[in-house]
Short mmCIF file of C-alpha atoms and ligand atoms in Angstrom, two decimals:
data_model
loop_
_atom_site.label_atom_id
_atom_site.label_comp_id
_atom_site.label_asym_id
_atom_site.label_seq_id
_atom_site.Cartn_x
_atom_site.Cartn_y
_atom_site.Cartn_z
CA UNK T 24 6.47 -14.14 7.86
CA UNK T 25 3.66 -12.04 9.14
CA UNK T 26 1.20 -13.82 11.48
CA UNK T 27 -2.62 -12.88 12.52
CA UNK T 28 -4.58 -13.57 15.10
CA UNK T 29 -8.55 -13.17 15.70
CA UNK T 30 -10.16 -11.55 17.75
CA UNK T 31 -13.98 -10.20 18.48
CA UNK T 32 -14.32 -6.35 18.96
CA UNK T 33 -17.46 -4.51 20.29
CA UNK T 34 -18.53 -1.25 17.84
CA UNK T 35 -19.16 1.97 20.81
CA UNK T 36 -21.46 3.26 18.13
CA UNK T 37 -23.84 0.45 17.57
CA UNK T 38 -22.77 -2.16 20.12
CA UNK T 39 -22.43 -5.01 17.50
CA UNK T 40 -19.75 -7.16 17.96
CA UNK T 41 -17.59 -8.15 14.74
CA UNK T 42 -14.46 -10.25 14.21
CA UNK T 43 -11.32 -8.66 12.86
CA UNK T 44 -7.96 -9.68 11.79
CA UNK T 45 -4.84 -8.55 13.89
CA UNK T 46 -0.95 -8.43 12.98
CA UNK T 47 0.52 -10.46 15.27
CA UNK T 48 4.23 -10.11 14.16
CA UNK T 49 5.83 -9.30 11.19
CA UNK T 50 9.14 -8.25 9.89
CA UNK T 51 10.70 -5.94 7.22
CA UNK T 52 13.14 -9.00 5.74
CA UNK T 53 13.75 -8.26 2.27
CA UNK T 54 11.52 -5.11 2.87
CA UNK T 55 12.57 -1.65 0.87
CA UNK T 56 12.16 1.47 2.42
CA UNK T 57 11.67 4.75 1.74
CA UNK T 58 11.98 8.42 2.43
CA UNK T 59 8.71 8.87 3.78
CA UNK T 60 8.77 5.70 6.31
CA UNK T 61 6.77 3.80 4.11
CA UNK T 62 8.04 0.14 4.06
CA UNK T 63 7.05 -2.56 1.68
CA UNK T 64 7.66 -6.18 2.10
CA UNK T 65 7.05 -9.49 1.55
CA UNK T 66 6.98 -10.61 5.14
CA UNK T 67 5.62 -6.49 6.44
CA UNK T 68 2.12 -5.66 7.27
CA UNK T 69 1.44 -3.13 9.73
CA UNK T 70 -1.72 -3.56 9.65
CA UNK T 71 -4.38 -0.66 10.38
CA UNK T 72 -5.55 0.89 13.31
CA UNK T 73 -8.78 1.82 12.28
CA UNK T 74 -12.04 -0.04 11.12
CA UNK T 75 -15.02 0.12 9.53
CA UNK T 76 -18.19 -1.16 11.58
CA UNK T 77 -19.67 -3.97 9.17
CA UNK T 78 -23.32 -2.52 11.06
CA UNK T 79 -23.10 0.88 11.04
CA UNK T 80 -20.09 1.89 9.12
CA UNK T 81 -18.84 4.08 11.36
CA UNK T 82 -14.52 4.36 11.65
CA UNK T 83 -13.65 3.15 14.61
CA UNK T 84 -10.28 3.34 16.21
CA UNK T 85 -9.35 -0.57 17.08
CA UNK T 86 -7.52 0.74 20.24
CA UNK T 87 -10.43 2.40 21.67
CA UNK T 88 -12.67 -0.70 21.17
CA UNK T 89 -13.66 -3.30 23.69
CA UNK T 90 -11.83 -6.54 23.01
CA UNK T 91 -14.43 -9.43 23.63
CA UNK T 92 -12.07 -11.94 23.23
CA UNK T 93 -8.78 -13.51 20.91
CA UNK T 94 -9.82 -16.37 18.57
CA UNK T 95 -7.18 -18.91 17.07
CA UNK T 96 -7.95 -20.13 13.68
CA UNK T 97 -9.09 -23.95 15.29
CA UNK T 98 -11.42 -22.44 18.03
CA UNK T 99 -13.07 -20.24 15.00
CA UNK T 100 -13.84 -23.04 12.84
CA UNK T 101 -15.42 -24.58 15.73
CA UNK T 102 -17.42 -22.05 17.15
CA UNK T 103 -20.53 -21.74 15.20
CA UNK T 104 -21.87 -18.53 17.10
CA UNK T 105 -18.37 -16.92 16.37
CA UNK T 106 -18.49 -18.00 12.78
CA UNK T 107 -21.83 -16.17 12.68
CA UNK T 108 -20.08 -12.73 13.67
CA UNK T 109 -19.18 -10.28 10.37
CA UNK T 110 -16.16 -9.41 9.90
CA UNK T 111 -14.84 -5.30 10.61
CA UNK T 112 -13.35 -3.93 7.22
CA UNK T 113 -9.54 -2.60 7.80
CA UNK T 114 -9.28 0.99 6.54
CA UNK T 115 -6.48 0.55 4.23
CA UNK T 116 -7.17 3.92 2.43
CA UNK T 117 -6.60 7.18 4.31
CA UNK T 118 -6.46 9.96 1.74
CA UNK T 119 -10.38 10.25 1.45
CA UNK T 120 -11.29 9.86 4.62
CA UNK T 121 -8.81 13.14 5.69
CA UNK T 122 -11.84 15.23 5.02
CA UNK T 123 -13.65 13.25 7.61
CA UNK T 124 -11.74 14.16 10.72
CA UNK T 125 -11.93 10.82 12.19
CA UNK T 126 -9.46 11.65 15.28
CA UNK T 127 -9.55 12.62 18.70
CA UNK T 128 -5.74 13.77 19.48
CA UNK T 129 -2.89 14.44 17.28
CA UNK T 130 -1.35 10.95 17.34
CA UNK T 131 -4.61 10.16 15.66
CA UNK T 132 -4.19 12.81 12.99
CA UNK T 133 -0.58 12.12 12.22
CA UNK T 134 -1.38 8.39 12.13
CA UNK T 135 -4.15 9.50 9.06
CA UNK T 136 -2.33 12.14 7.68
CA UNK T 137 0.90 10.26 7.51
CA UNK T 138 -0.94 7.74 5.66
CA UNK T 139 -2.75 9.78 3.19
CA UNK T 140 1.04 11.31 2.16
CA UNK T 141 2.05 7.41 1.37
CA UNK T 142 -0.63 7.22 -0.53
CA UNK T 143 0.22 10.64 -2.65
CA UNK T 144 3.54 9.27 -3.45
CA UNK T 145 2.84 5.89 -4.66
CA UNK T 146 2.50 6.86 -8.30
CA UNK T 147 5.95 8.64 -8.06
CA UNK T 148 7.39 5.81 -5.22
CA UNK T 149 6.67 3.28 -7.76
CA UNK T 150 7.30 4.82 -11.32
CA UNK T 151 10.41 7.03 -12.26
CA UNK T 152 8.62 8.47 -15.08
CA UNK T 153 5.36 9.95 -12.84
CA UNK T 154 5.43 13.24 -11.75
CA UNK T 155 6.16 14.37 -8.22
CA UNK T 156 4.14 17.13 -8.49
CA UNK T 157 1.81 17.91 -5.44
CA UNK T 158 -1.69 19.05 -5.40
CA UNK T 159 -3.32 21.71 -3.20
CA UNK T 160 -4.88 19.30 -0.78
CA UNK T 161 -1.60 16.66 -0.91
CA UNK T 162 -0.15 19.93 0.13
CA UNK T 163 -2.46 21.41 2.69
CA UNK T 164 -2.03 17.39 4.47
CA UNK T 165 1.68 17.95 4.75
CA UNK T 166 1.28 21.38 5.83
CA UNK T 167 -1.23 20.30 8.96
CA UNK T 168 1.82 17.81 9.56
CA UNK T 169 4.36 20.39 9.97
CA UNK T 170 2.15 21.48 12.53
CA UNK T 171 1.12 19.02 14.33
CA UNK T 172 5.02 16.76 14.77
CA UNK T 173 7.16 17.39 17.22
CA UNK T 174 10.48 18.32 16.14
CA UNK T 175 11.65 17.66 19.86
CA UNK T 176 11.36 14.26 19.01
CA UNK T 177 14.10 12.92 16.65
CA UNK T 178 11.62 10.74 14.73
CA UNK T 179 9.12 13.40 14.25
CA UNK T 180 12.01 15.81 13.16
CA UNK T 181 13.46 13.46 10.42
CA UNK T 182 9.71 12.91 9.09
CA UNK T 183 9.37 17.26 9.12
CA UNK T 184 12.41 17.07 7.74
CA UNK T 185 11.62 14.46 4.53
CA UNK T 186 7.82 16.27 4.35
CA UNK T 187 9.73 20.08 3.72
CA UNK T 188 12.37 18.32 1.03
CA UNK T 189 9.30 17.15 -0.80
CA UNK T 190 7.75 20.20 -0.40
CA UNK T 191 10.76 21.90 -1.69
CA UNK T 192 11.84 23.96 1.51
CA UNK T 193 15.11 22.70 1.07
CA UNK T 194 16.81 25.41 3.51
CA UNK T 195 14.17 24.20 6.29
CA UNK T 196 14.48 20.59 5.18
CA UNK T 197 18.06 21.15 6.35
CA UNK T 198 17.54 23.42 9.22
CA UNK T 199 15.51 20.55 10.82
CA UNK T 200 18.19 18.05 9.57
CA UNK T 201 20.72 19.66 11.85
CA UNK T 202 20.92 17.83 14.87
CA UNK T 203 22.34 14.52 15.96
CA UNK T 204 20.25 11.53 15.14
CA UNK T 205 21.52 8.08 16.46
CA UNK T 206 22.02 4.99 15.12
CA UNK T 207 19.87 4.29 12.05
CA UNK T 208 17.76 7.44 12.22
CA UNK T 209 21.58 9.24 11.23
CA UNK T 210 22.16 6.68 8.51
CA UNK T 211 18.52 8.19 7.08
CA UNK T 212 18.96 11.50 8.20
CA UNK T 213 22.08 11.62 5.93
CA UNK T 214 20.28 10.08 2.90
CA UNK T 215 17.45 13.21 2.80
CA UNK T 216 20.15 15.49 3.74
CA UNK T 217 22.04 14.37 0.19
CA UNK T 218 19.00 14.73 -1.77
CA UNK T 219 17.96 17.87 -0.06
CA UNK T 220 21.29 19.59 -1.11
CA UNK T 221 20.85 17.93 -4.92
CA UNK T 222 17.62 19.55 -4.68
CA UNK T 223 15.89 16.56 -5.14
CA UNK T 224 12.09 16.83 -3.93
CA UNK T 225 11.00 13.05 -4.80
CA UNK T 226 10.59 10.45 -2.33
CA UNK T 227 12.98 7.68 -2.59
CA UNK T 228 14.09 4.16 -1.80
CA UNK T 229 16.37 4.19 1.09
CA UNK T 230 19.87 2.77 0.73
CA UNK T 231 19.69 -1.00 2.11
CA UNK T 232 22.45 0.16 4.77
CA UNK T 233 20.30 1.96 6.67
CA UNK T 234 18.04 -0.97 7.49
CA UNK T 235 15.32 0.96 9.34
CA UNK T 236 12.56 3.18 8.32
CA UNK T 237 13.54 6.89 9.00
CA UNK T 238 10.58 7.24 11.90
CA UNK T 239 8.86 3.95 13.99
CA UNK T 240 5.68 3.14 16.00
CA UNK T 241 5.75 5.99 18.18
CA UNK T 242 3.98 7.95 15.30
CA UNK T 243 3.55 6.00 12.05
ZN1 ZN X 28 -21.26 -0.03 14.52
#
């Protein structure tokens, strides 16, 4: 099951402090994954690392906040001046905010960027019968991507690799495909590499063998 805990944040725009809601733990049991590293489950929330100020509305990166304190669930429904706090608004949405920049470094932008491609392919992910096709700005997002991953890093490399099948760079898709991946990464590697050579540029559910998603925390 996924599990939350409380806890009180400071905004560094306007200084008001808000309560937000934090994954705790959570696990991809009976999850279904795909391509793109997207994972949906019933027991899976990631979560988001960014939030809305409920003051000033301002996007705020939860990592670069102040943390007044963690709440459990008993102490808030005591605590009266706690209760009083509003609550921070997860961004759950990246694809218009893309426009807005809101990043200082290039985990930040992947993190966004990343997200906004999910988003992109959820008609397709979750419909046979909607179009893959890509749109100017769905492809100007995966083409900042391609810039800004590391292909040193296996993870990054297998997410280059799944962004330039769907982009329909199939040679490159490939290029970047050959190298050795270990462990689950390979099982995943070998699943893009298939479609690649079918010519297949949709995302897709990953084969239950695999058990992972094709990249992890380090940049998703
Ligand atoms: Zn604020």
């Amino acid at each position: 099951m996924t599990s939350y805990v409380l806890q009180v944040l400071k905004c560094t725009a306007c200084e008001t402090e808000f309560v937000s809601t934090e994954v705790a733990s959570c696990n991809t049991f009976d999850a279904v994954c795909y391509t793109d590293g997207f994972i949906e489950g019933p027991m899976y929330d990631e979560g988001s690392r960014l939030l809305e100020c409920p003051a000033c509305a301002k996007c705020l990166w939860r990592g670069n906040l102040p943390a007044m304190r963690y709440v459990s669930e008993s102490e808030y429904s005591r605590d009266a001046a706690c209760k009083a706090l509003p609550w921070a608004i997860p961004v759950r949405r990246f694809a218009g905010i893309v426009d807005a920049a809101p990043w200082t470094n290039n985990a930040q932008e992947s993190y966004v960027r990343i997200r906004a491609w999910w988003e992109a392919n959820d008609g397709c992910r979750h419909n046979q019968s909607v179009s893959s096709n890509i749109s100017c700005s769905e492809v100007a997002n995966l083409d900042r991507l391609l810039v800004i991953l590391d292909p040193s890093d296996p993870q990054e490399a297998l997410i280059k690799a799944e962004i330039l099948r769907e982009l329909g760079r199939m040679d490159e898709c490939l290029h970047h495909l050959d190298r050795r991946f270990d462990n689950d990464l390979d099982a995943v590697a070998s699943q893009i590499r298939i479609l690649a050579q079918d010519g297949v540029r949709r995302v897709a559910r990953l084969s239950p063998h695999t058990g992972e998603r094709p990249a992890r925390e380090s940049i998703l």
